[in-house]
Tab-separated table of C-alpha atoms in Angstrom:
chain	number	residue	atom	x	y	z
Z	1	GLN	CA	36.484	-64.936	2.232
Z	2	ASP	CA	39.132	-64.743	-0.321
Z	3	GLY	CA	38.355	-65.046	-3.891
Z	4	TYR	CA	34.938	-63.694	-3.289
Z	5	PHE	CA	33.186	-60.078	-3.184
Z	6	LEU	CA	30.380	-58.525	-2.081
Z	7	THR	CA	27.293	-57.785	-4.648
Z	8	LYS	CA	25.173	-54.898	-4.394
Z	9	SER	CA	22.390	-57.340	-2.882
Z	10	PHE	CA	24.987	-57.957	-0.082
Z	11	LYS	CA	25.800	-61.725	-1.243
Z	12	CYS	CA	29.161	-63.272	-1.642
Z	13	ARG	CA	30.312	-64.171	-5.112
Z	14	PRO	CA	33.270	-65.911	-6.370
Z	15	PHE	CA	35.625	-63.734	-8.671
Z	16	HIS	CA	35.237	-65.121	-12.300
Z	17	CYS	CA	38.228	-66.206	-14.640
Z	18	ASP	CA	37.462	-68.140	-17.607
Z	19	ALA	CA	40.943	-69.014	-19.371
Z	20	THR	CA	39.318	-70.136	-22.609
Z	21	THR	CA	36.719	-67.254	-23.122
Z	22	ALA	CA	39.018	-64.784	-22.077
Z	23	GLY	CA	41.983	-66.016	-24.076
Z	24	CYS	CA	43.934	-66.565	-20.625
Z	25	THR	CA	46.776	-68.895	-20.700
Z	26	THR	CA	46.088	-69.692	-16.978
Z	27	CYS	CA	43.797	-68.130	-14.208
Z	28	ARG	CA	44.872	-67.646	-10.664
Z	29	PRO	CA	43.868	-69.836	-8.096
Z	30	ARG	CA	40.475	-68.518	-6.764
Z	31	SER	CA	41.654	-67.890	-3.336
Z	32	GLU	CA	44.198	-65.406	-4.999
Z	33	LEU	CA	41.747	-63.494	-7.146
Z	34	THR	CA	40.947	-59.889	-6.440
Z	35	LYS	CA	39.079	-59.003	-9.161
Z	36	ASP	CA	37.564	-60.670	-12.234
Z	37	GLY	CA	39.740	-61.644	-15.031
Z	38	ARG	CA	42.652	-61.861	-13.048
Z	39	LEU	CA	44.941	-64.360	-15.072
Z	40	TYR	CA	48.494	-65.801	-15.767
Z	41	ARG	CA	50.533	-65.561	-18.971
Z	42	ALA	CA	53.752	-67.476	-19.685
Z	43	GLY	CA	54.074	-68.194	-16.308
Z	44	VAL	CA	54.225	-64.494	-15.205
Z	45	ALA	CA	51.303	-63.036	-13.060
Z	46	GLU	CA	50.279	-60.016	-15.142
Z	47	ARG	CA	47.185	-58.126	-15.060
Z	48	ILE	CA	45.278	-58.123	-18.333
Z	49	GLY	CA	41.894	-56.302	-17.445
Z	50	ASP	CA	40.350	-54.915	-14.467
Z	51	LEU	CA	36.765	-55.895	-15.522
Z	52	GLU	CA	34.668	-54.465	-12.740
Z	53	GLN	CA	30.891	-55.052	-12.293
Z	54	LEU	CA	29.663	-51.643	-13.690
Z	55	GLU	CA	26.577	-50.339	-15.184
Z	56	ASN	CA	25.248	-47.951	-17.734
Z	57	CYS	CA	28.105	-49.251	-20.331
Z	58	GLN	CA	28.067	-47.130	-23.628
Z	59	THR	CA	29.032	-50.438	-25.448
Z	60	CYS	CA	29.259	-53.829	-23.538
Z	61	ARG	CA	31.161	-57.000	-24.212
Z	62	GLU	CA	29.695	-59.740	-25.754
Z	63	THR	CA	31.078	-63.242	-26.302
Z	64	ASP	CA	34.345	-62.728	-24.123
Z	65	ALA	CA	32.224	-61.117	-21.137
Z	66	THR	CA	33.371	-62.757	-17.893
Z	67	ASP	CA	30.708	-60.937	-15.543
Z	68	ASP	CA	27.698	-58.610	-15.965
Z	69	HIS	CA	27.789	-54.922	-17.278
Z	70	GLN	CA	31.331	-55.252	-18.598
Z	71	PHE	CA	32.732	-52.461	-20.844
Z	72	LEU	CA	34.028	-53.523	-24.060
Z	73	VAL	CA	37.794	-52.709	-24.681
Z	74	ASP	CA	40.401	-54.185	-26.670
Z	75	ARG	CA	42.902	-56.541	-24.594
Z	76	GLU	CA	45.679	-54.620	-25.872
Z	77	GLU	CA	44.374	-51.318	-24.327
Z	78	LEU	CA	43.706	-52.710	-21.057
Z	79	GLY	CA	46.458	-51.523	-18.651
Z	80	GLU	CA	46.965	-51.049	-14.885
Z	81	GLY	CA	44.854	-47.614	-15.094
Z	82	SER	CA	41.960	-48.678	-17.365
Z	83	ARG	CA	38.508	-48.614	-16.174
Z	84	GLY	CA	34.968	-49.012	-17.208
Z	85	CYS	CA	31.830	-46.486	-16.963
Z	86	GLU	CA	31.378	-44.676	-13.816
Z	87	PRO	CA	28.264	-42.506	-12.773
Z	88	PHE	CA	28.524	-38.612	-12.086
Z	89	ALA	CA	28.783	-38.425	-8.531
Z	90	CYS	CA	26.503	-35.836	-6.737
Z	91	HIS	CA	25.630	-35.207	-2.958
Z	92	THR	CA	23.034	-33.443	-1.344
Z	93	GLY	CA	23.618	-31.481	1.792
Z	94	PRO	CA	23.746	-27.573	3.345
Z	95	LEU	CA	24.921	-24.442	1.926
Z	96	GLU	CA	26.488	-24.853	-1.594
Z	97	ALA	CA	25.624	-28.414	-1.769
Z	98	CYS	CA	22.498	-29.619	-3.926
Z	99	GLN	CA	19.197	-29.487	-2.164
Z	100	ARG	CA	18.234	-32.508	-4.828
Z	101	CYS	CA	20.533	-33.735	-7.583
Z	102	LYS	CA	19.710	-34.437	-11.259
Z	103	ALA	CA	18.405	-37.527	-12.153
Z	104	LEU	CA	21.515	-39.843	-13.033
Z	105	GLU	CA	20.605	-40.335	-16.622
Z	106	GLU	CA	20.194	-36.704	-17.004
Z	107	ARG	CA	23.527	-35.631	-15.256
Z	108	ILE	CA	26.393	-34.251	-17.456
Z	109	GLN	CA	28.848	-33.369	-14.884
Z	110	GLU	CA	29.832	-34.451	-11.297
Z	111	GLY	CA	27.678	-32.725	-8.659
Z	112	HIS	CA	25.094	-31.855	-11.308
Z	113	CYS	CA	22.020	-30.202	-9.022
Z	114	GLU	CA	18.235	-30.078	-9.698
Z	115	SER	CA	17.764	-27.551	-7.057
Z	116	CYS	CA	19.637	-25.413	-4.040
Z	117	ASN	CA	19.351	-24.749	-0.699
Z	118	PRO	CA	17.558	-21.320	0.548
Z	119	GLY	CA	20.163	-18.300	-0.209
Z	120	PHE	CA	21.610	-20.190	-3.187
Z	121	GLN	CA	20.807	-19.993	-7.121
Z	122	LEU	CA	21.595	-22.558	-9.750
Z	123	LEU	CA	24.025	-21.655	-12.520
Z	124	ASP	CA	25.028	-24.354	-14.969
Z	125	GLY	CA	24.248	-27.134	-12.766
Z	126	ARG	CA	26.163	-25.785	-9.601
Z	127	CYS	CA	24.753	-23.894	-6.645
Z	128	GLN	CA	26.081	-20.402	-5.999
Z	129	ALA	CA	25.258	-17.963	-3.083
Z	130	PHE	CA	23.188	-14.942	-3.975
Z	131	SER	CA	25.549	-12.075	-3.634
Z	132	CYS	CA	25.194	-8.698	-1.505
Z	133	ALA	CA	27.271	-5.811	-0.480
Z	134	THR	CA	27.284	-3.132	1.805
Z	135	GLY	CA	27.974	0.585	1.002
Z	136	PRO	CA	26.890	4.187	0.841
Z	137	GLY	CA	24.100	5.464	-0.902
Z	138	SER	CA	21.534	3.061	-2.514
Z	139	ALA	CA	23.651	0.127	-1.304
Z	140	CYS	CA	22.595	-2.044	1.519
Z	141	GLN	CA	23.288	-0.644	5.043
Z	142	SER	CA	22.931	-4.264	6.089
Z	143	CYS	CA	22.298	-7.440	3.742
Z	144	GLN	CA	19.428	-10.161	4.375
Z	145	LEU	CA	20.615	-13.293	5.971
Z	146	LEU	CA	21.707	-15.705	3.240
Z	147	GLN	CA	19.135	-18.290	3.989
Z	148	ASN	CA	16.320	-15.566	3.400
Z	149	ARG	CA	17.696	-14.034	0.087
Z	150	THR	CA	15.897	-14.976	-3.426
Z	151	GLU	CA	18.071	-13.161	-5.570
Z	152	ASP	CA	21.377	-10.722	-5.422
Z	153	HIS	CA	21.883	-7.717	-3.280
Z	154	GLN	CA	18.699	-7.970	-1.011
Z	155	CYS	CA	18.891	-5.340	1.905
Z	156	LEU	CA	17.794	-5.843	5.658
Z	157	SER	CA	18.211	-2.146	6.187
Z	158	CYS	CA	19.066	0.742	4.059
Z	159	ASN	CA	21.163	3.770	4.823
Z	160	ARG	CA	19.730	7.148	5.848
Z	161	GLY	CA	17.551	8.957	3.033
Z	162	PHE	CA	16.707	5.446	1.567
Z	163	LYS	CA	13.689	3.327	1.834
Z	164	LEU	CA	13.337	-0.555	1.723
Z	165	THR	CA	11.011	-1.925	-1.241
Z	166	HIS	CA	8.907	-4.809	-0.892
Z	167	ASP	CA	11.595	-6.888	-2.908
Z	168	PHE	CA	14.237	-5.835	-0.513
Z	169	LYS	CA	16.052	-3.072	-2.375
Z	170	CYS	CA	17.111	0.366	-1.237
Z	171	ILE	CA	15.747	3.057	-3.073
Z	172	PRO	CA	15.787	7.303	-2.494
Z	173	PHE	CA	13.008	9.070	-0.856
Z	174	LYS	CA	11.401	11.464	-3.136
Z	175	CYS	CA	10.849	14.919	-2.645
Z	176	GLU	CA	9.560	17.517	-4.740
Z	177	GLU	CA	9.802	21.343	-4.741
Z	178	GLY	CA	6.941	23.651	-6.027
Z	179	SER	CA	3.603	25.310	-5.099
Z	180	ASP	CA	0.657	23.942	-3.323
Z	181	GLU	CA	1.346	20.967	-1.392
Z	182	LYS	CA	4.742	20.203	-2.903
Z	183	CYS	CA	7.665	21.386	-0.567
Z	184	ARG	CA	9.023	24.761	-0.894
Z	185	ILE	CA	12.434	23.605	0.263
Z	186	CYS	CA	13.252	19.912	0.577
Z	187	THR	CA	15.666	18.700	3.067
Z	188	GLN	CA	19.168	16.862	2.044
Z	189	GLN	CA	18.622	13.358	0.949
Z	190	GLU	CA	20.433	11.612	3.758
Z	191	ALA	CA	18.024	13.805	6.272
Z	192	ARG	CA	14.858	12.274	4.866
Z	193	SER	CA	12.972	9.351	6.372
Z	194	ALA	CA	9.786	9.549	4.094
Z	195	ASP	CA	8.651	10.897	0.786
Z	196	GLY	CA	7.823	14.619	0.708
Z	197	TYR	CA	9.383	17.003	3.365
Z	198	TYR	CA	8.284	20.101	4.951
Z	199	LEU	CA	8.799	21.387	8.621
Z	200	THR	CA	6.138	19.702	10.532
Z	201	MET	CA	5.911	16.810	12.949
Z	202	ASP	CA	5.582	14.310	9.877
Z	203	LEU	CA	7.539	16.293	7.538
Z	204	GLN	CA	4.622	16.396	4.872
Z	205	CYS	CA	3.483	19.321	2.922
Z	206	SER	CA	-0.317	19.302	2.698
Z	207	PRO	CA	-3.085	22.017	2.598
Z	208	PHE	CA	-4.985	22.720	5.544
Z	209	THR	CA	-8.578	21.234	5.277
Z	210	CYS	CA	-11.886	23.007	6.160
Z	211	ASP	CA	-15.262	21.536	5.658
Z	212	GLU	CA	-18.094	24.076	4.831
Z	213	SER	CA	-22.060	23.585	4.433
Z	214	GLU	CA	-24.489	26.290	3.692
Z	215	THR	CA	-27.540	23.920	4.959
Z	216	PHE	CA	-25.827	21.892	8.044
Z	217	SER	CA	-26.933	23.770	11.122
Z	218	GLY	CA	-23.826	22.740	13.227
Z	219	PRO	CA	-20.348	23.560	13.749
Z	220	LYS	CA	-19.137	23.338	9.959
Z	221	CYS	CA	-18.058	26.692	8.364
Z	222	ARG	CA	-20.730	28.388	6.192
Z	223	THR	CA	-17.773	29.620	4.375
Z	224	CYS	CA	-13.822	28.758	5.005
Z	225	ARG	CA	-11.238	31.221	5.089
Z	226	PRO	CA	-9.287	31.423	2.119
Z	227	GLN	CA	-6.518	28.616	1.640
Z	228	SER	CA	-3.671	31.241	1.629
Z	229	LYS	CA	-4.773	32.606	4.835
Z	230	ARG	CA	-5.135	29.277	6.923
Z	231	THR	CA	-2.926	28.566	9.847
Z	232	GLY	CA	-4.535	25.415	11.108
Z	233	GLU	CA	-7.389	23.089	10.188
Z	234	GLN	CA	-10.999	24.028	9.938
Z	235	GLN	CA	-10.481	27.731	9.997
Z	236	CYS	CA	-14.095	29.728	9.277
Z	237	ASN	CA	-14.863	32.932	7.594
Z	238	THR	CA	-18.395	32.699	8.336
Z	239	CYS	CA	-20.768	30.524	10.279
Z	240	ASN	CA	-24.344	28.985	9.988
Z	241	ASP	CA	-27.155	30.277	12.177
Z	242	GLY	CA	-26.817	30.031	15.949
Z	243	TYR	CA	-23.282	29.753	15.709
Z	244	GLY	CA	-20.494	32.531	16.067
Z	245	LEU	CA	-16.781	32.901	15.077
Z	246	VAL	CA	-14.511	32.127	17.979
Z	247	ASN	CA	-10.895	32.200	17.037
Z	248	ASP	CA	-11.459	31.376	13.565
Z	249	THR	CA	-13.947	28.336	14.890
Z	250	CYS	CA	-17.613	28.241	14.658
Z	251	LYS	CA	-19.015	27.840	18.150
Z	252	PRO	CA	-22.699	27.381	19.218
Z	253	PHE	CA	-23.968	30.778	20.799
Z	254	THR	CA	-24.865	30.207	24.407
Z	255	CYS	CA	-27.128	32.072	27.182
Z	256	THR	CA	-27.559	31.595	30.921
Z	257	PRO	CA	-30.859	33.140	32.524
Z	258	GLY	CA	-29.742	34.989	35.820
Z	259	PRO	CA	-30.703	37.797	37.959
Z	260	GLY	CA	-30.472	41.659	37.139
Z	261	ALA	CA	-29.383	42.357	33.680
Z	262	GLY	CA	-29.307	38.760	32.998
Z	263	CYS	CA	-31.769	37.005	30.882
Z	264	LYS	CA	-35.065	36.050	32.400
Z	265	ALA	CA	-35.413	33.486	29.153
Z	266	CYS	CA	-33.032	32.972	26.571
Z	267	LYS	CA	-33.424	32.933	22.836
Z	268	SER	CA	-33.336	29.804	20.935
Z	269	GLN	CA	-29.991	28.993	19.914
Z	270	MET	CA	-30.917	28.957	16.221
Z	271	SER	CA	-32.273	32.610	16.263
Z	272	MET	CA	-29.516	34.015	18.037
Z	273	THR	CA	-27.043	36.163	16.373
Z	274	GLY	CA	-24.546	36.684	19.314
Z	275	PHE	CA	-23.593	35.214	22.726
Z	276	GLY	CA	-26.056	35.911	25.806
Z	277	GLN	CA	-29.137	36.883	23.845
Z	278	CYS	CA	-32.484	37.177	25.818
Z	279	ALA	CA	-35.920	36.331	24.666
Z	280	ALA	CA	-37.213	38.164	28.129
Z	281	CYS	CA	-35.933	40.153	30.793
Z	282	ASN	CA	-36.381	40.358	34.666
Z	283	ASP	CA	-38.748	42.945	36.240
Z	284	GLY	CA	-37.193	46.690	35.922
Z	285	TYR	CA	-35.500	45.819	32.672
Z	286	THR	CA	-36.141	45.870	29.099
Z	287	LEU	CA	-35.131	44.117	26.105
Z	288	THR	CA	-32.967	45.957	23.264
Z	289	SER	CA	-32.732	45.612	19.880
Z	290	GLU	CA	-29.512	43.801	20.266
Z	291	SER	CA	-31.619	41.020	22.414
Z	292	THR	CA	-30.158	42.154	25.852
Z	293	CYS	CA	-31.587	43.418	28.911
Z	294	GLN	CA	-31.098	46.912	30.431
Z	295	LEU	CA	-32.755	49.024	32.972
Z	296	GLY	CA	-35.842	50.544	31.634
Z	297	SER	CA	-35.301	54.301	31.944
Z	298	GLU	CA	-35.799	57.225	29.388
Z	299	ASN	CA	-32.234	58.351	29.894
Z	300	TRP	CA	-31.110	54.742	29.343
Z	301	ALA	CA	-33.022	54.285	26.362
Z	302	SER	CA	-31.726	57.537	24.596
Z	303	ASN	CA	-28.094	56.335	25.654
Z	304	SER	CA	-29.021	52.978	24.116
Z	305	LYS	CA	-29.553	54.606	21.073
Z	306	VAL	CA	-25.986	56.172	21.025
Z	307	LEU	CA	-24.615	52.732	21.736
Z	308	ARG	CA	-26.321	51.237	18.863
Z	309	TYR	CA	-24.837	54.156	16.506
Z	310	ALA	CA	-21.377	53.651	18.133
Z	311	LYS	CA	-21.568	49.933	17.372
Z	312	GLN	CA	-22.709	50.697	13.883
Z	313	VAL	CA	-19.807	53.032	13.482
Z	314	VAL	CA	-17.464	50.371	14.726
Z	315	ARG	CA	-18.881	47.992	12.232
Z	316	ASP	CA	-18.696	50.191	9.162
Z	317	LEU	CA	-14.893	50.889	10.235
Z	318	VAL	CA	-13.961	47.100	10.300
Z	319	ARG	CA	-16.108	46.529	7.016
Z	320	HIS	CA	-14.096	49.654	5.535
Z	321	LEU	CA	-10.625	48.662	6.711
Z	322	ASP	CA	-11.027	44.659	6.053
Z	323	ARG	CA	-9.933	45.179	2.408
Z	324	ASN	CA	-9.628	41.299	1.804
Z	325	LEU	CA	-12.781	40.297	3.814
Z	326	ASP	CA	-11.345	37.604	5.630
Z	327	GLY	CA	-12.934	38.895	8.817
Z	328	THR	CA	-9.660	40.346	10.521
Z	329	ILE	CA	-7.616	43.507	10.043
Z	330	ASP	CA	-4.055	43.053	9.733
Z	331	SER	CA	-1.045	45.492	10.204
Z	332	LYS	CA	-1.326	46.262	6.188
Z	333	GLU	CA	-4.699	47.291	6.434
Z	334	LEU	CA	-4.496	49.780	9.536
Z	335	ASN	CA	-4.429	53.095	8.483
Z	336	GLU	CA	-4.423	55.669	11.326
Z	337	GLU	CA	-5.761	58.543	9.259
Z	338	GLU	CA	-8.768	56.676	8.256
Z	339	ILE	CA	-9.584	55.410	11.726
Z	340	ASN	CA	-9.281	58.962	13.222
Z	341	ALA	CA	-11.692	60.243	10.404
Z	342	ALA	CA	-14.218	57.495	11.564
Z	343	ILE	CA	-13.803	58.386	15.288
Z	344	GLN	CA	-14.694	62.033	14.374
Z	345	ARG	CA	-17.935	61.210	12.138
Z	346	GLY	CA	-18.862	59.023	14.899
Z	347	ILE	CA	-18.623	61.848	17.586
Z	348	ALA	CA	-20.468	64.228	15.231
Z	349	GLY	CA	-23.157	61.859	14.734
Z	350	CYS	CA	-23.704	61.373	18.674
Z	351	ALA	CA	-23.644	64.922	19.205
Z	352	GLY	CA	-26.259	65.494	16.621
């Protein structure tokens, strides 16, 4: 009702005016009071003080208080715009609003925040969004969503030639030129999509590997091709017992028994030094020194010596021409005069 106000505990309390203690000439009628301390002076309605019910005064009224929590001020200083102590306001909400406000007794400004919403940082008690800009080079191609940022300039994706780190920064892919596993020539920065480049499927320079073992009786190389001569993985120079070199790879020697010049029985794999080597031959065939089966005649026997000699000549020729001992003869090692001379020596030997 008129002359009453609503307290914080939701009670109706009358506005108060004590003419004696407040130094009033006369007070307004209660029904006309709209604030505590409304009064008349010399018959003229004049507002002397707006003594509101306020908390946390720095200095309080004493004997002339007309209500609880009244701020101390000289009557001569009271005017239409005078106020008591008011709390610093602070509101929570989304975006730049506080996630949590400072406790009232710790506030030193309006909107003084204790913590901020995701994507915002606390600067001098205010919440400010983490910044992020897109651009060329090491700048972001696209930025992290605001609510996912934990610091300035966090990227969602990078420009070509740059990679995203664990802390969402863009750094350039590295590439070193040099010997061994390093690149001979690096690609341009904007064309890179991984660290270290060369012209293969995964654009990485790495040495061709080769496993060798002098004791392992299996497909591993006994000795590998020299690194500089390799054109693929696991390229062998020599093989272990029972294995032969096929396209630079060690394959097990095989043998299948058969009629005629085929084997009646094959040698065990570990004792073979070539493919199709026999331990015994079919009737009418004899076993040669090369562990193959041939017709058992005197003429053939003498011819077999010629063949063995011719094979030896060829072996010697290959050994002579293969200067780098890699098991093959390349164009630089071929010498027509040496080949012709070796053939002549072979013919002379057969004639003898």
